[in-house]
CSV table of C-alpha atoms and ligand atoms in Angstrom, one decimal:
chain,number,residue,atom,x,y,z
A,25,MET,CA,11.3,-16.6,-18.2
A,26,GLU,CA,14.7,-15.1,-18.2
A,27,ASN,CA,14.7,-14.5,-14.5
A,28,ALA,CA,14.5,-17.3,-12.0
A,29,LYS,CA,13.3,-15.1,-9.1
A,30,LYS,CA,9.6,-14.7,-8.5
A,31,ARG,CA,8.2,-11.3,-8.9
A,32,ILE,CA,6.5,-9.1,-6.3
A,33,PHE,CA,4.5,-6.0,-7.2
A,34,SER,CA,2.9,-3.5,-4.7
A,35,GLY,CA,2.0,0.1,-4.6
A,36,ILE,CA,0.5,2.9,-2.5
A,37,LYS,CA,-1.5,5.8,-3.9
A,38,PRO,CA,-0.3,9.3,-3.1
A,39,THR,CA,-3.8,10.5,-2.0
A,40,GLY,CA,-2.6,11.6,1.4
A,41,ASP,CA,0.5,11.6,3.6
A,42,LEU,CA,1.6,8.1,4.5
A,43,THR,CA,0.5,6.7,7.8
A,44,LEU,CA,1.6,4.1,10.3
A,45,GLY,CA,-1.1,1.9,8.6
A,46,SER,CA,0.7,2.3,5.3
A,47,TYR,CA,3.9,1.4,6.9
A,48,LEU,CA,2.9,-1.6,9.0
A,49,GLY,CA,0.4,-3.0,6.5
A,50,ALA,CA,2.6,-2.6,3.5
A,51,ILE,CA,6.1,-1.0,3.4
A,52,LYS,CA,7.6,-2.7,6.4
A,53,ASN,CA,6.8,-6.1,4.8
A,54,TRP,CA,8.1,-5.1,1.4
A,55,VAL,CA,11.6,-4.4,2.7
A,56,GLY,CA,12.1,-8.0,3.7
A,57,PHE,CA,11.2,-9.4,0.3
A,58,GLN,CA,13.9,-7.7,-1.6
A,59,ASP,CA,16.6,-10.4,-1.5
A,60,GLU,CA,14.4,-13.4,-2.2
A,61,TYR,CA,12.2,-11.8,-4.9
A,62,GLU,CA,12.5,-9.5,-7.8
A,63,CYS,CA,10.4,-6.6,-6.5
A,64,LEU,CA,8.6,-3.7,-8.1
A,65,TYR,CA,7.4,-1.0,-5.7
A,66,CYS,CA,5.4,1.7,-7.3
A,67,ILE,CA,3.9,5.1,-6.3
A,68,VAL,CA,0.6,4.6,-8.0
A,69,ASP,CA,-0.2,8.1,-9.0
A,70,LEU,CA,-2.7,7.2,-11.7
A,71,HIS,CA,-4.8,5.7,-9.0
A,72,ALA,CA,-4.6,8.9,-7.0
A,73,ILE,CA,-6.6,11.0,-9.5
A,74,THR,CA,-9.9,9.3,-8.6
A,75,ILE,CA,-10.1,12.1,-6.1
A,76,ARG,CA,-9.4,15.7,-6.9
A,77,ASN,CA,-5.9,16.8,-5.9
A,78,ASP,CA,-4.2,20.1,-5.9
A,79,PRO,CA,-1.5,19.5,-8.6
A,80,GLU,CA,1.4,20.8,-6.5
A,81,THR,CA,0.2,18.7,-3.5
A,82,LEU,CA,0.1,15.5,-5.7
A,83,ARG,CA,3.6,16.2,-6.9
A,84,ARG,CA,4.9,16.8,-3.4
A,85,ARG,CA,3.3,13.7,-2.1
A,86,ALA,CA,4.7,11.5,-4.9
A,87,ARG,CA,8.2,12.7,-4.2
A,88,GLU,CA,7.8,12.5,-0.5
A,89,GLN,CA,6.4,9.0,-0.8
A,90,LEU,CA,9.4,8.0,-2.9
A,91,ALA,CA,11.8,9.4,-0.3
A,92,GLN,CA,9.9,7.5,2.4
A,93,TYR,CA,10.1,4.2,0.5
A,94,ILE,CA,13.9,4.6,0.3
A,95,THR,CA,14.5,5.6,3.9
A,96,ALA,CA,12.2,2.9,5.1
A,97,GLY,CA,14.6,0.4,3.5
A,98,LEU,CA,13.5,-0.1,-0.1
A,99,ASP,CA,16.8,-0.3,-2.0
A,100,PRO,CA,16.8,1.0,-5.6
A,101,LYS,CA,19.7,-1.3,-6.4
A,102,LYS,CA,17.7,-4.3,-5.5
A,103,SER,CA,14.1,-3.3,-6.4
A,104,VAL,CA,12.4,-1.4,-9.2
A,105,ILE,CA,11.0,1.8,-7.6
A,106,TYR,CA,9.1,4.2,-9.8
A,107,LEU,CA,6.1,6.3,-10.5
A,108,GLN,CA,3.2,4.7,-12.3
A,109,SER,CA,2.4,7.7,-14.5
A,110,HIS,CA,5.9,7.3,-16.1
A,111,VAL,CA,5.1,3.8,-17.5
A,112,SER,CA,2.2,4.1,-19.9
A,113,ALA,CA,1.9,0.3,-20.1
A,114,HIS,CA,-0.2,0.4,-16.9
A,115,ALA,CA,-2.9,2.4,-18.6
A,116,GLU,CA,-2.8,0.4,-21.8
A,117,LEU,CA,-3.2,-2.9,-20.0
A,118,GLY,CA,-5.8,-1.3,-17.8
A,119,TRP,CA,-8.0,-0.5,-20.8
A,120,ILE,CA,-7.5,-4.0,-22.3
A,121,LEU,CA,-8.4,-5.7,-19.0
A,122,GLY,CA,-11.5,-3.5,-18.6
A,123,CYS,CA,-12.9,-5.4,-21.6
A,124,TYR,CA,-12.4,-8.7,-19.7
A,125,SER,CA,-13.9,-7.4,-16.4
A,126,MET,CA,-17.5,-7.7,-15.6
A,127,ILE,CA,-19.6,-4.8,-14.3
A,128,GLY,CA,-21.2,-7.2,-11.8
A,129,GLU,CA,-17.9,-8.2,-10.2
A,130,LEU,CA,-16.7,-4.6,-10.0
A,131,ASN,CA,-20.1,-3.7,-8.3
A,132,ARG,CA,-19.3,-6.3,-5.6
A,133,MET,CA,-16.0,-4.6,-4.5
A,134,THR,CA,-16.3,-3.5,-0.9
A,135,GLN,CA,-14.2,-0.4,-1.3
A,136,TYR,CA,-16.4,0.7,-4.2
A,137,LYS,CA,-19.5,0.3,-2.2
A,138,GLU,CA,-18.0,2.4,0.6
A,139,MET,CA,-16.9,5.1,-1.9
A,140,GLN,CA,-20.4,5.3,-3.3
A,141,LYS,CA,-21.4,6.7,0.1
A,142,LYS,CA,-18.2,8.6,0.9
A,143,GLN,CA,-17.6,10.3,-2.4
A,144,ALA,CA,-21.2,10.7,-3.7
A,145,ASN,CA,-20.3,14.2,-4.9
A,146,ASN,CA,-17.6,12.9,-7.3
A,147,LEU,CA,-18.5,9.4,-8.1
A,148,ASN,CA,-16.4,9.3,-11.3
A,149,SER,CA,-16.1,6.1,-13.3
A,150,GLY,CA,-12.4,5.9,-12.3
A,151,ILE,CA,-13.6,4.9,-8.9
A,152,PHE,CA,-15.5,2.1,-10.3
A,153,THR,CA,-12.9,0.7,-12.7
A,154,TYR,CA,-10.0,1.4,-10.4
A,155,PRO,CA,-9.6,-2.3,-9.4
A,156,VAL,CA,-9.1,-3.1,-13.1
A,157,LEU,CA,-6.1,-0.7,-13.3
A,158,MET,CA,-4.8,-2.4,-10.1
A,159,ALA,CA,-5.2,-5.8,-11.8
A,160,ALA,CA,-3.2,-4.4,-14.8
A,161,ASP,CA,-0.5,-3.1,-12.4
A,162,ILE,CA,-0.1,-6.6,-11.0
A,163,LEU,CA,-0.5,-8.7,-14.2
A,164,LEU,CA,1.8,-6.5,-16.2
A,165,PHE,CA,4.9,-8.0,-14.6
A,166,ASP,CA,4.1,-11.7,-14.2
A,167,THR,CA,3.7,-10.9,-10.5
A,168,GLU,CA,3.3,-13.9,-8.2
A,169,LEU,CA,3.0,-12.3,-4.8
A,170,VAL,CA,1.3,-9.0,-3.9
A,171,PRO,CA,2.0,-7.8,-0.3
A,172,VAL,CA,-1.0,-5.7,0.9
A,173,GLY,CA,-3.0,-4.9,3.9
A,174,GLU,CA,-6.4,-6.6,4.5
A,175,ASP,CA,-8.4,-4.0,2.7
A,176,GLN,CA,-6.7,-4.7,-0.6
A,177,LYS,CA,-7.0,-8.5,-0.6
A,178,GLN,CA,-10.3,-8.5,-2.4
A,179,HIS,CA,-8.8,-6.4,-5.3
A,180,VAL,CA,-5.9,-8.9,-5.6
A,181,GLU,CA,-8.4,-11.7,-5.8
A,182,LEU,CA,-10.2,-9.9,-8.5
A,183,ALA,CA,-6.9,-9.5,-10.4
A,184,ARG,CA,-6.5,-13.3,-10.2
A,185,ASN,CA,-10.1,-13.8,-11.4
A,186,ILE,CA,-9.5,-11.5,-14.4
A,187,ALA,CA,-6.3,-13.4,-15.2
A,188,VAL,CA,-8.1,-16.7,-15.0
A,189,ARG,CA,-10.8,-15.5,-17.4
A,190,PHE,CA,-8.3,-14.0,-19.8
A,191,ASN,CA,-6.2,-17.2,-19.8
A,192,GLY,CA,-9.4,-19.2,-20.3
A,193,VAL,CA,-9.8,-17.4,-23.7
A,194,TYR,CA,-6.2,-17.2,-24.8
A,195,GLY,CA,-4.1,-19.8,-23.0
A,196,ASP,CA,-1.4,-19.2,-20.4
A,197,VAL,CA,-0.8,-15.5,-20.9
A,198,PHE,CA,-0.8,-14.3,-17.3
A,199,LYS,CA,0.7,-15.7,-14.1
A,200,LEU,CA,-1.8,-16.0,-11.3
A,201,PRO,CA,-1.0,-13.6,-8.4
A,202,GLU,CA,-1.6,-14.3,-4.7
A,203,PRO,CA,-2.1,-11.7,-2.0
A,204,PHE,CA,0.3,-11.7,1.0
A,205,VAL,CA,-1.4,-10.2,4.0
A,206,PRO,CA,0.8,-9.9,7.2
A,207,LYS,CA,-0.4,-11.7,10.3
A,208,VAL,CA,-0.1,-8.7,12.5
A,209,GLY,CA,-0.6,-5.1,11.2
A,210,ALA,CA,-2.8,-5.8,8.2
A,211,ARG,CA,-5.6,-3.7,9.6
A,212,ILE,CA,-4.5,-0.8,11.7
A,213,LYS,CA,-7.4,1.2,13.0
A,214,SER,CA,-7.9,4.9,13.6
A,215,LEU,CA,-6.8,6.2,17.0
A,216,THR,CA,-10.0,8.2,17.5
A,217,ASP,CA,-12.4,5.6,16.1
A,218,PRO,CA,-11.1,2.0,16.5
A,219,THR,CA,-13.9,0.6,14.4
A,220,ALA,CA,-12.6,2.5,11.3
A,221,LYS,CA,-9.4,2.0,9.3
A,222,MET,CA,-6.5,4.3,9.9
A,223,SER,CA,-6.5,6.1,6.6
A,224,LYS,CA,-4.3,8.6,4.6
A,225,SER,CA,-7.4,10.5,3.6
A,226,ASP,CA,-9.1,10.7,7.1
A,227,ASP,CA,-10.7,14.0,7.8
A,228,ASP,CA,-9.6,13.7,11.4
A,229,PRO,CA,-5.8,14.0,11.5
A,230,GLN,CA,-5.9,13.0,15.2
A,231,GLY,CA,-7.0,9.5,14.1
A,232,SER,CA,-3.9,8.8,12.0
A,233,VAL,CA,-0.2,8.8,12.9
A,234,TYR,CA,1.7,10.1,9.9
A,235,ILE,CA,5.2,8.9,9.0
A,236,MET,CA,6.3,12.6,9.0
A,237,ASP,CA,4.7,13.4,12.4
A,238,SER,CA,7.1,14.8,15.1
A,239,PRO,CA,7.7,12.7,18.3
A,240,ASP,CA,5.6,15.2,20.1
A,241,ALA,CA,2.6,14.9,17.8
A,242,ILE,CA,2.9,11.1,18.0
A,243,MET,CA,2.9,11.1,21.8
A,244,LYS,CA,-0.1,13.4,21.9
A,245,LYS,CA,-2.1,11.3,19.5
A,246,PHE,CA,-1.4,8.1,21.4
A,247,LYS,CA,-2.2,9.7,24.8
A,248,ARG,CA,-5.5,10.9,23.4
A,249,ALA,CA,-6.3,7.5,21.7
A,250,LYS,CA,-9.8,6.3,22.3
A,251,THR,CA,-9.8,3.4,24.7
A,252,ASP,CA,-12.3,2.2,27.4
A,253,SER,CA,-12.9,2.3,31.1
A,254,LEU,CA,-11.8,-1.2,31.9
A,255,GLY,CA,-8.2,-0.3,32.5
A,256,VAL,CA,-6.6,-3.6,31.6
A,257,VAL,CA,-4.2,-4.2,28.8
A,258,ARG,CA,-5.9,-7.3,27.3
A,259,PHE,CA,-6.4,-8.4,23.7
A,260,ASP,CA,-10.2,-8.4,23.3
A,261,PRO,CA,-11.1,-6.6,20.0
A,262,GLU,CA,-14.8,-7.1,20.7
A,263,ASN,CA,-15.0,-5.3,24.1
A,264,GLN,CA,-11.8,-3.3,24.0
A,265,PRO,CA,-11.2,-2.3,20.3
A,266,GLY,CA,-9.0,0.7,21.1
A,267,ILE,CA,-6.7,-1.3,23.3
A,268,ALA,CA,-6.6,-4.2,20.8
A,269,ASN,CA,-5.6,-1.7,18.1
A,270,LEU,CA,-2.8,-0.3,20.3
A,271,MET,CA,-1.6,-3.8,21.1
A,272,THR,CA,-1.6,-4.7,17.4
A,273,ILE,CA,0.6,-1.6,16.7
A,274,TYR,CA,2.9,-2.5,19.6
A,275,SER,CA,3.1,-6.1,18.4
A,276,ALA,CA,3.7,-5.2,14.8
A,277,VAL,CA,6.5,-2.8,15.7
A,278,THR,CA,8.3,-4.9,18.4
A,279,GLY,CA,7.5,-8.4,17.3
A,280,ARG,CA,6.2,-9.3,20.7
A,281,SER,CA,3.1,-11.5,21.0
A,282,TYR,CA,-0.2,-10.4,22.6
A,283,ASP,CA,0.5,-12.7,25.6
A,284,GLU,CA,3.9,-11.1,26.1
A,285,ILE,CA,2.4,-7.6,25.9
A,286,GLU,CA,-0.4,-8.5,28.4
A,287,ARG,CA,2.3,-9.8,30.8
A,288,GLU,CA,4.5,-6.7,30.3
A,289,PHE,CA,1.7,-4.3,31.2
A,290,ASP,CA,-0.1,-6.4,33.7
A,291,GLY,CA,-1.4,-4.1,36.5
A,292,LYS,CA,0.0,-1.1,34.8
A,293,GLY,CA,-3.0,0.7,33.3
A,294,TYR,CA,-3.3,2.8,30.1
A,295,GLY,CA,-1.3,5.7,31.5
A,296,VAL,CA,1.8,3.6,31.2
A,297,PHE,CA,0.8,1.6,28.1
A,298,LYS,CA,-0.1,4.5,25.8
A,299,PRO,CA,3.2,6.3,26.0
A,300,ALA,CA,5.0,3.0,25.7
A,301,VAL,CA,3.3,2.5,22.3
A,302,ALA,CA,4.1,6.1,21.3
A,303,GLU,CA,7.7,5.5,22.1
A,304,VAL,CA,8.2,2.3,20.0
A,305,VAL,CA,6.4,4.0,17.1
A,306,THR,CA,8.5,7.1,17.4
A,307,ASP,CA,11.7,5.0,17.4
A,308,VAL,CA,10.6,3.2,14.2
A,309,LEU,CA,9.3,6.2,12.3
A,310,ARG,CA,12.0,8.7,13.3
A,311,PRO,CA,14.8,7.5,10.9
A,312,ILE,CA,12.3,7.3,8.1
A,313,ARG,CA,11.1,10.8,8.7
A,314,GLU,CA,14.6,12.3,9.2
A,315,GLY,CA,16.0,10.5,6.1
A,316,ALA,CA,13.0,11.6,4.0
A,317,GLU,CA,13.4,15.2,5.2
A,318,HIS,CA,17.0,15.1,4.2
A,319,TYR,CA,16.2,13.7,0.7
A,320,LEU,CA,13.5,16.3,0.1
A,321,SER,CA,15.8,19.2,1.1
A,322,ASP,CA,19.1,18.0,-0.4
A,323,GLY,CA,18.5,15.0,-2.6
A,324,ALA,CA,16.2,16.1,-5.4
A,325,ASP,CA,18.6,15.0,-8.1
A,326,GLU,CA,19.1,11.6,-6.5
A,327,LEU,CA,15.3,11.1,-6.2
A,328,GLU,CA,15.0,12.0,-9.9
A,329,ARG,CA,17.7,9.6,-10.9
A,330,ILE,CA,16.1,6.8,-8.9
A,331,TYR,CA,12.6,7.3,-10.4
A,332,ARG,CA,13.9,7.7,-13.9
A,333,GLU,CA,15.9,4.5,-13.7
A,334,GLY,CA,13.1,2.7,-12.0
A,335,ALA,CA,10.6,3.7,-14.8
A,336,GLU,CA,13.1,2.5,-17.5
A,337,ARG,CA,13.4,-0.9,-15.8
A,338,ALA,CA,9.7,-1.2,-15.3
A,339,ARG,CA,9.1,-0.4,-19.0
A,340,ASP,CA,11.6,-3.1,-20.0
A,341,LEU,CA,10.0,-5.6,-17.7
A,342,SER,CA,6.4,-4.8,-18.9
A,343,GLU,CA,7.2,-5.1,-22.6
A,344,PRO,CA,7.3,-8.9,-23.0
A,345,VAL,CA,4.0,-9.3,-21.1
A,346,LEU,CA,2.3,-6.5,-23.0
A,347,ASN,CA,3.5,-8.0,-26.3
A,348,ARG,CA,2.1,-11.4,-25.4
A,349,VAL,CA,-1.2,-9.7,-24.7
A,350,ARG,CA,-1.3,-7.7,-27.9
A,351,ARG,CA,-0.4,-10.8,-29.9
A,352,VAL,CA,-3.0,-13.1,-28.5
A,353,ILE,CA,-5.8,-10.5,-28.7
A,354,GLY,CA,-5.1,-9.9,-32.4
A,355,PHE,CA,-3.5,-6.5,-32.7
A,356,VAL,CA,-1.3,-6.1,-35.8
A,357,GLU,CA,2.4,-6.4,-34.9
A,358,ARG,CA,4.3,-3.1,-34.6
B,7,TYM,P1,-3.6,2.3,-0.4
B,7,TYM,O1,-2.8,3.4,-1.1
B,7,TYM,O2,-5.0,2.6,0.1
B,7,TYM,O3,-2.8,1.6,0.7
B,7,TYM,C1,-1.5,1.1,0.5
B,7,TYM,C2,-1.2,-0.1,1.2
B,7,TYM,O4,-1.2,0.1,2.6
B,7,TYM,C3,-2.2,-0.8,3.2
B,7,TYM,N1,-2.9,-0.1,4.3
B,7,TYM,C4,-3.0,-0.5,5.5
B,7,TYM,N2,-2.7,-1.7,6.1
B,7,TYM,C5,-3.0,-1.8,7.4
B,7,TYM,N3,-3.7,-0.9,8.1
B,7,TYM,C6,-4.1,0.2,7.6
B,7,TYM,N4,-4.8,1.1,8.3
B,7,TYM,C7,-3.8,0.5,6.2
B,7,TYM,N5,-4.0,1.5,5.3
B,7,TYM,C8,-3.5,1.2,4.2
B,7,TYM,C9,-3.1,-1.2,2.1
B,7,TYM,O5,-3.7,-2.4,2.3
B,7,TYM,C10,-2.2,-1.2,0.9
B,7,TYM,O6,-1.5,-2.5,0.9
B,7,TYM,N6,-5.3,0.0,-4.6
B,7,TYM,C11,-4.2,0.1,-3.6
B,7,TYM,C12,-2.9,0.6,-4.3
B,7,TYM,C13,-2.5,-0.3,-5.5
B,7,TYM,C14,-1.9,-1.5,-5.4
B,7,TYM,C15,-1.7,-1.9,-6.8
B,7,TYM,C16,-1.5,-2.4,-4.4
B,7,TYM,C17,-2.7,0.1,-6.8
B,7,TYM,N7,-2.2,-0.9,-7.5
B,7,TYM,C18,-1.2,-3.1,-7.1
B,7,TYM,C19,-0.9,-3.6,-4.7
B,7,TYM,C20,-0.8,-4.0,-6.1
B,7,TYM,C21,-4.5,1.2,-2.6
B,7,TYM,O7,-5.4,2.0,-2.7
B,7,TYM,O8,-3.8,1.1,-1.5
């Protein structure tokens, strides 16, 4: 390989406005990798169309997500930042890998099983083969590390299994990727239902804190967060799932351990704890939101320049891998 740095790939699909979960489970961790690794951070809009989107909303979300990536600390000078639909290699490798993925293994994907229930009215085959496209995203760049939240770990493992199967037939074509799941923040729960994931596409906007929420809205959501009647700030996910979730958020944002948080709020009750969580969250999200608002109102040209350059670099980086794949499979050289 011409580059000594290991590669990282990760992405978020613009199916909803980004949440605190997207930030703590993914973006926050991506920022710190940029010096040590060669990173590709993608807005995976091909993945977004497994649900029906209003076209203008999809476009707005993709641009907004790009702005948020940048103001959260992703640096286009260091990392390759782009939109998936601008690099057709993703779709090509996605098709190829589909022919090396088994229906049985796709059937076992937890997220697919959930979608069968949640999206019964539009159970298109994209929902079923979506993890194959995700495998293509990863394998297309000789990726070694994939920073994701807990819910995507199974898909990264599938990508690895597909790579092993392909390599078993053709030799060492793909690098084998590993998931990187943060110790704290990998599974942020809904504020209104602490047994469910905080999700971009939640029907209940009170359950999710969005990156673009105002400080007021954030405070209200945390004050109304579902807790319990025990009244002690203690990390006990089984009996106090709401408080455990708030402690996880507080810990992921401040870096303080659960022990330290228990000591800090000893004898202080939820009336003190909840606003304290809202405040640290507001402090961390405010510059991202304000920066993104600025980009969206005044920085359209710069955003365009960033995603164009990013796509060009991604295309260049994907070419050697895709050529390797085409050659070993037996396609006639172009
Ligand atoms: P997506 O768009 O659902 O989520 C993007 C990233 O955010 C993480 N995440 C969370 N982490 C903690 N708590 C939460 N409540 C929470 N909600 C979301 C997710 O784990 C993920 O890391 N299939 C992927 C997108 C994708 C991708 C890829 C990721 C497509 N191709 C290649 C990595 C590599 C998805 O739907 O993520």
